[in-house]
Coordinates of N, CA and C in Angstrom, one line a residue:
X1 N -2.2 1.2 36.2 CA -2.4 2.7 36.4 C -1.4 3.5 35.6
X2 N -0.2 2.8 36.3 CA 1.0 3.7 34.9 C 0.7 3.9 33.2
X3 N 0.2 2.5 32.5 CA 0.0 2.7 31.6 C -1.1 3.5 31.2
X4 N -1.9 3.6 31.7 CA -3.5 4.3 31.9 C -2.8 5.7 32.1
X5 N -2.1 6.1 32.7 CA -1.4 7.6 32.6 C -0.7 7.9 31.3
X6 N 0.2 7.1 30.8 CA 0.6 6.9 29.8 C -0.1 6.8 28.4
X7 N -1.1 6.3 28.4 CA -1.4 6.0 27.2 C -2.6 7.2 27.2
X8 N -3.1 8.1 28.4 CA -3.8 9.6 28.3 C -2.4 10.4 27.9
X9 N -1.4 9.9 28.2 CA -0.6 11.4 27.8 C -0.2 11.2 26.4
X10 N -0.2 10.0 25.6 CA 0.2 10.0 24.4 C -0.8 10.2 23.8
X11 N -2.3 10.2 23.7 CA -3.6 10.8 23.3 C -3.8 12.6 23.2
X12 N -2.8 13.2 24.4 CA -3.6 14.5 24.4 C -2.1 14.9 23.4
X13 N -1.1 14.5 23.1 CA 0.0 14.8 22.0 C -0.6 14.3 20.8
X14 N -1.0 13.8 20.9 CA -1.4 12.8 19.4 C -2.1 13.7 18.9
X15 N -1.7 14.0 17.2 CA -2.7 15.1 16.6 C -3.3 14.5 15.1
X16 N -4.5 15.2 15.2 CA -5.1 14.7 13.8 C -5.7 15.3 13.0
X17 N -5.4 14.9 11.7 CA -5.5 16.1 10.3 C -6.4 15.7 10.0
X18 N -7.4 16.5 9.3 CA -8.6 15.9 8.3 C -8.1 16.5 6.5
X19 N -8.3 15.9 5.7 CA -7.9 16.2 4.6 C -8.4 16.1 3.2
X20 N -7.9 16.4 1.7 CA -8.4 15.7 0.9 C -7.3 15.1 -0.3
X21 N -7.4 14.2 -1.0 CA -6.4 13.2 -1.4 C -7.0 13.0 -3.0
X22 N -5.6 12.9 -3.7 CA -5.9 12.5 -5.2 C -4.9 12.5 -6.2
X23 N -5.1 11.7 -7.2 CA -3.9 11.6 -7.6 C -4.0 11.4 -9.2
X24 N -3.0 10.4 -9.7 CA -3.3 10.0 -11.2 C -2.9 8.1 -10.7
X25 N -3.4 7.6 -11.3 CA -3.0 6.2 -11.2 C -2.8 5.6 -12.5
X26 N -1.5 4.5 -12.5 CA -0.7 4.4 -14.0 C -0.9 2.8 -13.3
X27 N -1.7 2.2 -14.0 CA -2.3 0.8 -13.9 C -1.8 -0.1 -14.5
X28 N -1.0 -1.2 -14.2 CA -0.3 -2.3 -14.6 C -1.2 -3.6 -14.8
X29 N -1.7 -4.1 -15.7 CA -2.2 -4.9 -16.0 C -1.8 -6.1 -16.4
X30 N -2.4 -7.3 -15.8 CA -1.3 -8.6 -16.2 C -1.9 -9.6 -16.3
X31 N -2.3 -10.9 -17.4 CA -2.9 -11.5 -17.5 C -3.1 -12.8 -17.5
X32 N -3.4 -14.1 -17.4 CA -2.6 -15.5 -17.1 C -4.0 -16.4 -17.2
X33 N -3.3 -17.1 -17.9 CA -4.9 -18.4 -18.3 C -4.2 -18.7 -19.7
X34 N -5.4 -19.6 -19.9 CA -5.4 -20.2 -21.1 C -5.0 -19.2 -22.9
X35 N -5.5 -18.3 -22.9 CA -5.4 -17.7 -24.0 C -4.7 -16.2 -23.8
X36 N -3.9 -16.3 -22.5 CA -3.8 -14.6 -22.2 C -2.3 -14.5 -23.2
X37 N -1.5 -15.2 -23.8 CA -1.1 -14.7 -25.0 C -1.2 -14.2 -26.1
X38 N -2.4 -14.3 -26.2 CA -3.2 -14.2 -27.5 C -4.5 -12.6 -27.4
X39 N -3.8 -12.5 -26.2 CA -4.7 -11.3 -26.2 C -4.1 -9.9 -25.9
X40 N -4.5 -8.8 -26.5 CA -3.7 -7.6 -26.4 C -4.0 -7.1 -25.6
X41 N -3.5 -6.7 -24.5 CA -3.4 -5.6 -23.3 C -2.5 -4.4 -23.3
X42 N -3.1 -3.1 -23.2 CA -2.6 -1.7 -22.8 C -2.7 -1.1 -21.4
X43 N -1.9 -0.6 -20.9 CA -1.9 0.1 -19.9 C -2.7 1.6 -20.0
X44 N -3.3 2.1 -19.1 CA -3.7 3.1 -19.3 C -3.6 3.9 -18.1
X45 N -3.9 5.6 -18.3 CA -3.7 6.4 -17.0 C -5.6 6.5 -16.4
X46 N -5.2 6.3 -14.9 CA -6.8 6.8 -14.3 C -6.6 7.8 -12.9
X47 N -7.7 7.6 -12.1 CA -7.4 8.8 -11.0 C -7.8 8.4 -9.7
X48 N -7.6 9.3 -8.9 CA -8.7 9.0 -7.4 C -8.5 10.4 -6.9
X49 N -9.3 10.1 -5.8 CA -9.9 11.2 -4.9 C -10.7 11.2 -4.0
X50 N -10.7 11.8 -3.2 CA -11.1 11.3 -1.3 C -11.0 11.8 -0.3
X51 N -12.4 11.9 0.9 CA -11.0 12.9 2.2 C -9.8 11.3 2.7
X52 N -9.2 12.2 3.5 CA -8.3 11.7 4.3 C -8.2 11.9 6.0
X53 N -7.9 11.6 6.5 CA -7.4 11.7 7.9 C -5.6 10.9 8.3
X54 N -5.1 12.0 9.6 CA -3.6 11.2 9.3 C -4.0 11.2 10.5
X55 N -3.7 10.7 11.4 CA -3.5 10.2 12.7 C -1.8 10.0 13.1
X56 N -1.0 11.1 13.7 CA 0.2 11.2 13.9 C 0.8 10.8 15.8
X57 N 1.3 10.2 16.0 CA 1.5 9.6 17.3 C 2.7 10.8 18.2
X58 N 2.9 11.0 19.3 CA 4.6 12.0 19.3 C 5.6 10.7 19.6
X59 N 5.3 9.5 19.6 CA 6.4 8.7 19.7 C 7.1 8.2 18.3
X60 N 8.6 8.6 17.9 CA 9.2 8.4 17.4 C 8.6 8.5 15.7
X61 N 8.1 9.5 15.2 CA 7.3 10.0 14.1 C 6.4 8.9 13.5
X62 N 5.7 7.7 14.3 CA 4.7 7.1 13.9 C 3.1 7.3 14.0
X63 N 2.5 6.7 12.7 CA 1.0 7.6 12.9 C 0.9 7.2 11.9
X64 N -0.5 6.7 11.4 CA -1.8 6.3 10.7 C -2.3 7.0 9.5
X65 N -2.4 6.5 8.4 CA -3.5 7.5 7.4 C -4.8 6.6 7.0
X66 N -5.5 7.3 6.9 CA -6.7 6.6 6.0 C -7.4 6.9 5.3
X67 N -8.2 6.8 4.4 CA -8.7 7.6 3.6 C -10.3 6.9 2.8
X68 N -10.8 7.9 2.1 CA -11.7 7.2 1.5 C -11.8 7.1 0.5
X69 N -11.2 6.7 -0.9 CA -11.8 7.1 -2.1 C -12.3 6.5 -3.2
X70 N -12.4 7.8 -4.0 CA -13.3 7.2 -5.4 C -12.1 7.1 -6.4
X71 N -11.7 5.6 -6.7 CA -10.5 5.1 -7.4 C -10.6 4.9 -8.9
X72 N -10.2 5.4 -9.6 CA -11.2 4.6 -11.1 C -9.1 4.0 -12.1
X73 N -9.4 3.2 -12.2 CA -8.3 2.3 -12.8 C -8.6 2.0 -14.2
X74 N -7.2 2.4 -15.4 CA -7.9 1.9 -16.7 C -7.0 1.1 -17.5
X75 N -7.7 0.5 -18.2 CA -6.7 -0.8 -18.7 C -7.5 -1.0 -20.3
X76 N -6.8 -1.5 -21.4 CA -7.7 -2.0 -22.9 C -7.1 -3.5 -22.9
X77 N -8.4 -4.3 -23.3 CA -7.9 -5.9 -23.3 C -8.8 -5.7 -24.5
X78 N -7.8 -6.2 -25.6 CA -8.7 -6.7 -27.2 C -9.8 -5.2 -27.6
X79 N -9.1 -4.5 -27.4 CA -9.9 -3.3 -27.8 C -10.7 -2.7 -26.9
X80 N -11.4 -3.1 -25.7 CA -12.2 -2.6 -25.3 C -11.4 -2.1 -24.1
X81 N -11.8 -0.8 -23.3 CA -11.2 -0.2 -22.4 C -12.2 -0.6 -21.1
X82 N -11.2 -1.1 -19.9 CA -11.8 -1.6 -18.5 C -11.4 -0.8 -17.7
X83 N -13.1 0.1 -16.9 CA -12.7 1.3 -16.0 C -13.0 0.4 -15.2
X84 N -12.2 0.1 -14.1 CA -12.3 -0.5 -12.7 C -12.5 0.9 -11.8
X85 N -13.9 0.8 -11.7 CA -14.2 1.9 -10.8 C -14.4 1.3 -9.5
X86 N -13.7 2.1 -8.5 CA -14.4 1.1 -7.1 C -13.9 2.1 -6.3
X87 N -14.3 2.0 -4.9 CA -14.4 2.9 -3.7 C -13.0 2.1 -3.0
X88 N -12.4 3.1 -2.7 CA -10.8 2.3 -2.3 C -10.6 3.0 -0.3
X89 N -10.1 2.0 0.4 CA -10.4 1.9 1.6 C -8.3 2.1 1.5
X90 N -7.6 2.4 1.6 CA -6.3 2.1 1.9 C -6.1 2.8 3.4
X91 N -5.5 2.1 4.9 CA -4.7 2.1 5.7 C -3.4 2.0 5.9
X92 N -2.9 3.1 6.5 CA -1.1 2.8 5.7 C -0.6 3.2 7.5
X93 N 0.3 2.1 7.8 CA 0.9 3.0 9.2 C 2.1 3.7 8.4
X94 N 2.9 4.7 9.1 CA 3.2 5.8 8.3 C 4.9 6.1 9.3
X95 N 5.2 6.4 8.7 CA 6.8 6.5 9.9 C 7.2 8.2 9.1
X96 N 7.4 9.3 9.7 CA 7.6 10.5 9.2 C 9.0 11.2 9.8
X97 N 10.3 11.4 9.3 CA 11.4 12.1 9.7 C 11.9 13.7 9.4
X98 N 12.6 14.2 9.8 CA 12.5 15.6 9.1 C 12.9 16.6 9.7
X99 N 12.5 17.9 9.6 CA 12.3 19.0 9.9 C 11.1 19.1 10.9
X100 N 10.5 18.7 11.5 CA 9.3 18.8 12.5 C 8.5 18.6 11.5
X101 N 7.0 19.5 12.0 CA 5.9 19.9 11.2 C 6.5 20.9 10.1
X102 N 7.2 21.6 9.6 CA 7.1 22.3 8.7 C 7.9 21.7 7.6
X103 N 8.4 20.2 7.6 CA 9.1 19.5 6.4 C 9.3 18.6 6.8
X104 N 8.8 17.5 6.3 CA 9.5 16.0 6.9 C 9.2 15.0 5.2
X105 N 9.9 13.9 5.7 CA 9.8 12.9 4.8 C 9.0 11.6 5.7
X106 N 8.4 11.2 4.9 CA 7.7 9.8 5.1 C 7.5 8.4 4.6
X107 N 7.3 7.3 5.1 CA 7.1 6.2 4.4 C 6.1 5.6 4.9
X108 N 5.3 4.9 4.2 CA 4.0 3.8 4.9 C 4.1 3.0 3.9
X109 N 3.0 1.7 4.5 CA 2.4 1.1 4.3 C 1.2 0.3 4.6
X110 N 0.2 -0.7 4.1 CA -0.8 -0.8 4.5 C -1.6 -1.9 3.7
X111 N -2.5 -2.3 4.6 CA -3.4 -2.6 3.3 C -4.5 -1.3 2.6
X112 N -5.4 -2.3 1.7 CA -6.5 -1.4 0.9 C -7.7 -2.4 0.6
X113 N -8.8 -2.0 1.0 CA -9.7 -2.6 0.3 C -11.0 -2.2 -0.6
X114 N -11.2 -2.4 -1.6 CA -12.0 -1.8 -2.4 C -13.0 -2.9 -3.0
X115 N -13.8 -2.0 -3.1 CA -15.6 -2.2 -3.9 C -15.6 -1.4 -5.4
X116 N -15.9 -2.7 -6.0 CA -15.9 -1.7 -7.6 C -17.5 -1.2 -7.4
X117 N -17.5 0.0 -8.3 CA -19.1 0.4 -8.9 C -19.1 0.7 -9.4
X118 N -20.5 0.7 -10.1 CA -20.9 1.1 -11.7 C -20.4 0.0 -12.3
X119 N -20.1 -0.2 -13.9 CA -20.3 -1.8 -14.4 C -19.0 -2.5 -14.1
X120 N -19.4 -3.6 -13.9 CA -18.6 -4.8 -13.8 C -18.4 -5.7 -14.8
X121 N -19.1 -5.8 -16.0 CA -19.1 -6.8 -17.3 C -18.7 -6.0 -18.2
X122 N -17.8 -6.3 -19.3 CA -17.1 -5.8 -20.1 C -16.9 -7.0 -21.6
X123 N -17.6 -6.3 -22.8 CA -17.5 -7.3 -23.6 C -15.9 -6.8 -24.1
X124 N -15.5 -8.0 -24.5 CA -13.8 -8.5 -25.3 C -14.0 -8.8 -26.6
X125 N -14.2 -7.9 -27.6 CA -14.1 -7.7 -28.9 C -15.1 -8.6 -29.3
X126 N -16.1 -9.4 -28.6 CA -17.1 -10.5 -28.8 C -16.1 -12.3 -28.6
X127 N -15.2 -11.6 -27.8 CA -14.1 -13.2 -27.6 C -14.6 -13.7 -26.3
X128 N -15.3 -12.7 -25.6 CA -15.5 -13.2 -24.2 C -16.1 -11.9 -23.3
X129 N -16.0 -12.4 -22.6 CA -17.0 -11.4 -21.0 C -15.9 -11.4 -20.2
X130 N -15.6 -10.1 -20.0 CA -14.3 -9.6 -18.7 C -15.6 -8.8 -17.4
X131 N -15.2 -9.8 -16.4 CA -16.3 -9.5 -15.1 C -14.6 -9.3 -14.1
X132 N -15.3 -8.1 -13.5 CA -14.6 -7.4 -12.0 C -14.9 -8.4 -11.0
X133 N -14.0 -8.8 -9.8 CA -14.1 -9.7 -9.0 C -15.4 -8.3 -8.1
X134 N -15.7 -9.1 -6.9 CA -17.1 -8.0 -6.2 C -16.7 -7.2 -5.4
X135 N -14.9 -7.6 -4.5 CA -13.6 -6.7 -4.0 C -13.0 -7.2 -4.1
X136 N -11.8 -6.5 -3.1 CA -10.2 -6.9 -3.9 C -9.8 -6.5 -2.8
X137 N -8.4 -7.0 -2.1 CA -7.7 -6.7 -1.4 C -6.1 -6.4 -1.3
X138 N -5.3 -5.3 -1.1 CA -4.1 -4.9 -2.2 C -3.5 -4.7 -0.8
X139 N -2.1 -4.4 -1.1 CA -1.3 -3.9 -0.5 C -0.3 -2.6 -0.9
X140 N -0.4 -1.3 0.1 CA 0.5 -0.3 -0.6 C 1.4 -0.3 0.0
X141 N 2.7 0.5 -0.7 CA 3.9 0.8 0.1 C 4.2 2.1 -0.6
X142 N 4.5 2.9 0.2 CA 4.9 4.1 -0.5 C 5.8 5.2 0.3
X143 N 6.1 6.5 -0.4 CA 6.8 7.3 0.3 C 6.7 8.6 -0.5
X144 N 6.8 9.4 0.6 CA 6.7 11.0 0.2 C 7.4 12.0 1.0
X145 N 6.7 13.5 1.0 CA 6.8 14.6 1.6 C 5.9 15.6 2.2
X146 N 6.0 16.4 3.5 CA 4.7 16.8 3.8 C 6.0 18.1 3.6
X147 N 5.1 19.4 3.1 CA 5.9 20.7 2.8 C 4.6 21.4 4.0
X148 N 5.2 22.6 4.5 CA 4.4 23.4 5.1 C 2.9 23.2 5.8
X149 N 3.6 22.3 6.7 CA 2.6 21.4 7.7 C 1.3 20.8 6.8
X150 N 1.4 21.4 5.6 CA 0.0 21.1 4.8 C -0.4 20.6 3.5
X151 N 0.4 20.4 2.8 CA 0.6 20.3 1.3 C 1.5 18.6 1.7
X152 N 0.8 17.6 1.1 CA 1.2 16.4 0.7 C 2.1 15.9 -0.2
X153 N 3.1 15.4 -0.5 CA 3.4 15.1 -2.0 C 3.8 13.4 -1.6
X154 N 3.5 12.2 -2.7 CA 3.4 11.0 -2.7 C 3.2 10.0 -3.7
X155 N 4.0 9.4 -3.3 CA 4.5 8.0 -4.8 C 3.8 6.8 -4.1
X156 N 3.0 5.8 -4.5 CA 3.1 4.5 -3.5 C 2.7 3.9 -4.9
X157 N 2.6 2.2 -4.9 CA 2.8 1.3 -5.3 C 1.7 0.4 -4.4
X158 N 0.6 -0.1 -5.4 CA -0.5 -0.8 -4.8 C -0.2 -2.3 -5.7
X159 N -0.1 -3.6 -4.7 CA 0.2 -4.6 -5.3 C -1.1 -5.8 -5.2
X160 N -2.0 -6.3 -6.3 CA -3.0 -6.9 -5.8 C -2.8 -7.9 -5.2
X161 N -3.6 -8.5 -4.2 CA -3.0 -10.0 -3.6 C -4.2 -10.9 -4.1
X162 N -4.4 -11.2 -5.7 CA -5.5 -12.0 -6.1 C -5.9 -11.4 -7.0
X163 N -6.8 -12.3 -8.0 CA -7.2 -11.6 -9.4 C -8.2 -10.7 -9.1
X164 N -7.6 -9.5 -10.1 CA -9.7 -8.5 -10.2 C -10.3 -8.9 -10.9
X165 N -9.8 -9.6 -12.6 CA -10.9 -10.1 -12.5 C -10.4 -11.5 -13.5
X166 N -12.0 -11.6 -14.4 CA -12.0 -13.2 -14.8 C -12.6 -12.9 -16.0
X167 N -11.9 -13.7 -17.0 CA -12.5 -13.7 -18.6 C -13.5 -15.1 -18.9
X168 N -14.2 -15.3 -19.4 CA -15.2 -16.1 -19.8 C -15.4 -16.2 -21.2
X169 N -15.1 -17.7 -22.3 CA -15.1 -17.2 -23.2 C -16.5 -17.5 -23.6
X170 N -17.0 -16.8 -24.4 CA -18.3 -16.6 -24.9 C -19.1 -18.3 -25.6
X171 N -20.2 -18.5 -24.6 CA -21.1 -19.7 -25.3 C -20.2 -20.8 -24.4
X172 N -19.2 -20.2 -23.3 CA -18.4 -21.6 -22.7 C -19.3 -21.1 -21.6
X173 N -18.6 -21.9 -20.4 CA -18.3 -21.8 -19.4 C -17.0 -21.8 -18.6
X174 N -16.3 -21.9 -19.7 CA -14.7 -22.1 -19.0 C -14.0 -20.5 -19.2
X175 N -13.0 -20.1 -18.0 CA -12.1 -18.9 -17.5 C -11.3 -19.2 -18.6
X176 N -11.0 -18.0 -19.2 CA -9.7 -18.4 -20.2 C -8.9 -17.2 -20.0
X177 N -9.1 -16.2 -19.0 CA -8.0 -15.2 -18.5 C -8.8 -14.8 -17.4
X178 N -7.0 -14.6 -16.6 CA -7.6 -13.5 -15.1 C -6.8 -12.2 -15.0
X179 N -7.0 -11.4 -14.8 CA -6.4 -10.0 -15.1 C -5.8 -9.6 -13.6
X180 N -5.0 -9.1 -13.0 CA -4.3 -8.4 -11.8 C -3.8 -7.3 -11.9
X181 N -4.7 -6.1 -11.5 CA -4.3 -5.1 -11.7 C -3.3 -4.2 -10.9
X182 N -1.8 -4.6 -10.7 CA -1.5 -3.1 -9.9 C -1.1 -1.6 -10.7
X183 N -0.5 -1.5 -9.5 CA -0.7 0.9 -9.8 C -0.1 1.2 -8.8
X184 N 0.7 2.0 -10.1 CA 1.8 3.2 -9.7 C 0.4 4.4 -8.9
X185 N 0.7 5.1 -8.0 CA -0.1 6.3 -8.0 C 1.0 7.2 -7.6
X186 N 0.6 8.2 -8.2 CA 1.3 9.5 -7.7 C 0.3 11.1 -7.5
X187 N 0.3 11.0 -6.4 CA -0.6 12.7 -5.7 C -0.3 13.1 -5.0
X188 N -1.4 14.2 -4.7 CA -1.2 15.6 -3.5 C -2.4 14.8 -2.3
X189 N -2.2 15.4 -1.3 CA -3.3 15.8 -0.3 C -2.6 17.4 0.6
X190 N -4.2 17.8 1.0 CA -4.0 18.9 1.4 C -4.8 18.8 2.8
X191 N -3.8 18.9 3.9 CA -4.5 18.8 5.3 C -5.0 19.8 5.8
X192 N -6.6 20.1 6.4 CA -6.9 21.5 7.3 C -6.0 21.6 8.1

């Protein structure tokens, strides 16, 4: 019964933002197999964007984000440029210190899970076929600022746990690189 009291009174304090999220993403690409010295890789800049929801607790500034978005990541292997476009699922529990609601600082973390779409096969100067794994599962960690109960600002660091994708060299059947993509992101979100 106590806790059943308790856990209605931390419900009717608990508050929740609806929002929208986006950023620039600075994609680290890395590659490992048989021929991945031999092959040129560039980093490149890409984006995202998505609603959001924060889910804030009044116990000790913990609380929830989550969001939905459309992630697009870019990378050049052997000339050809790889848009890992995919729908990105990131949950981050969130620890917030500060000034109350009108300035605080935060840190989270979480997982992410994402669905690439649109293409997945990518020819490699005619050396091979670069295919997107079907998802991916990452890990973020990050930290920021909320200014004027409303305005977001944020750094996090998405680390893959497993290849995105797989190189195939042409007329084989054999993997001769696997690519891992992480990303710096840096954005806004803006809470109603």
């Amino acid at each position: 019964m106590i806790a059943l009291v308790a856990t209605m009174a931390i419900s009717a304090n608990a508050q929740v933002k609806f929002g929208l999220r986006g950023g620039l993403n600075l994609t680290s690409l890395s590659l490992s197999g048989d021929l991945s010295d031999n092959v040129k890789k560039e980093n490149q800049a890409g984006f995202y964007i998505g609603p959001t929801v924060k889910f804030s607790l009044p116990l000790g500034g913990f609380g929830l984000d989550a969001s939905a978005l459309y992630n697009q990541k870019n990378s050049k292997i052997a000339e050809e440029t790889i848009k890992e476009s995919e729908i990105a699922i990131p949950i981050n529990l969130r620890w917030e210190f500060g000034l109350g609601q009108m300035a605080n600082i935060f840190l989270k973390a979480g997982p992410q899970f994402a669905f690439p779409v649109g293409t997945k096969d990518f020819n490699l100067a005619d050396i091979a076929e670069y295919t997107l794994e079907s998802s991916n599962f990452s890990i973020n960690l990050g930290a920021g600022a909320t200014l004027i109960r409303h305005l977001e600002i944020s750094a996090n660091y998405n680390i893959a746990c497993g290849k995105t994708g797989e190189g195939i060299l042409n007329n084989t059947k054999e993997a001769f690189i696997e690519g891992k993509s992480n990303t710096w992101q840096i954005g806004l979100a803006y809470y109603f």
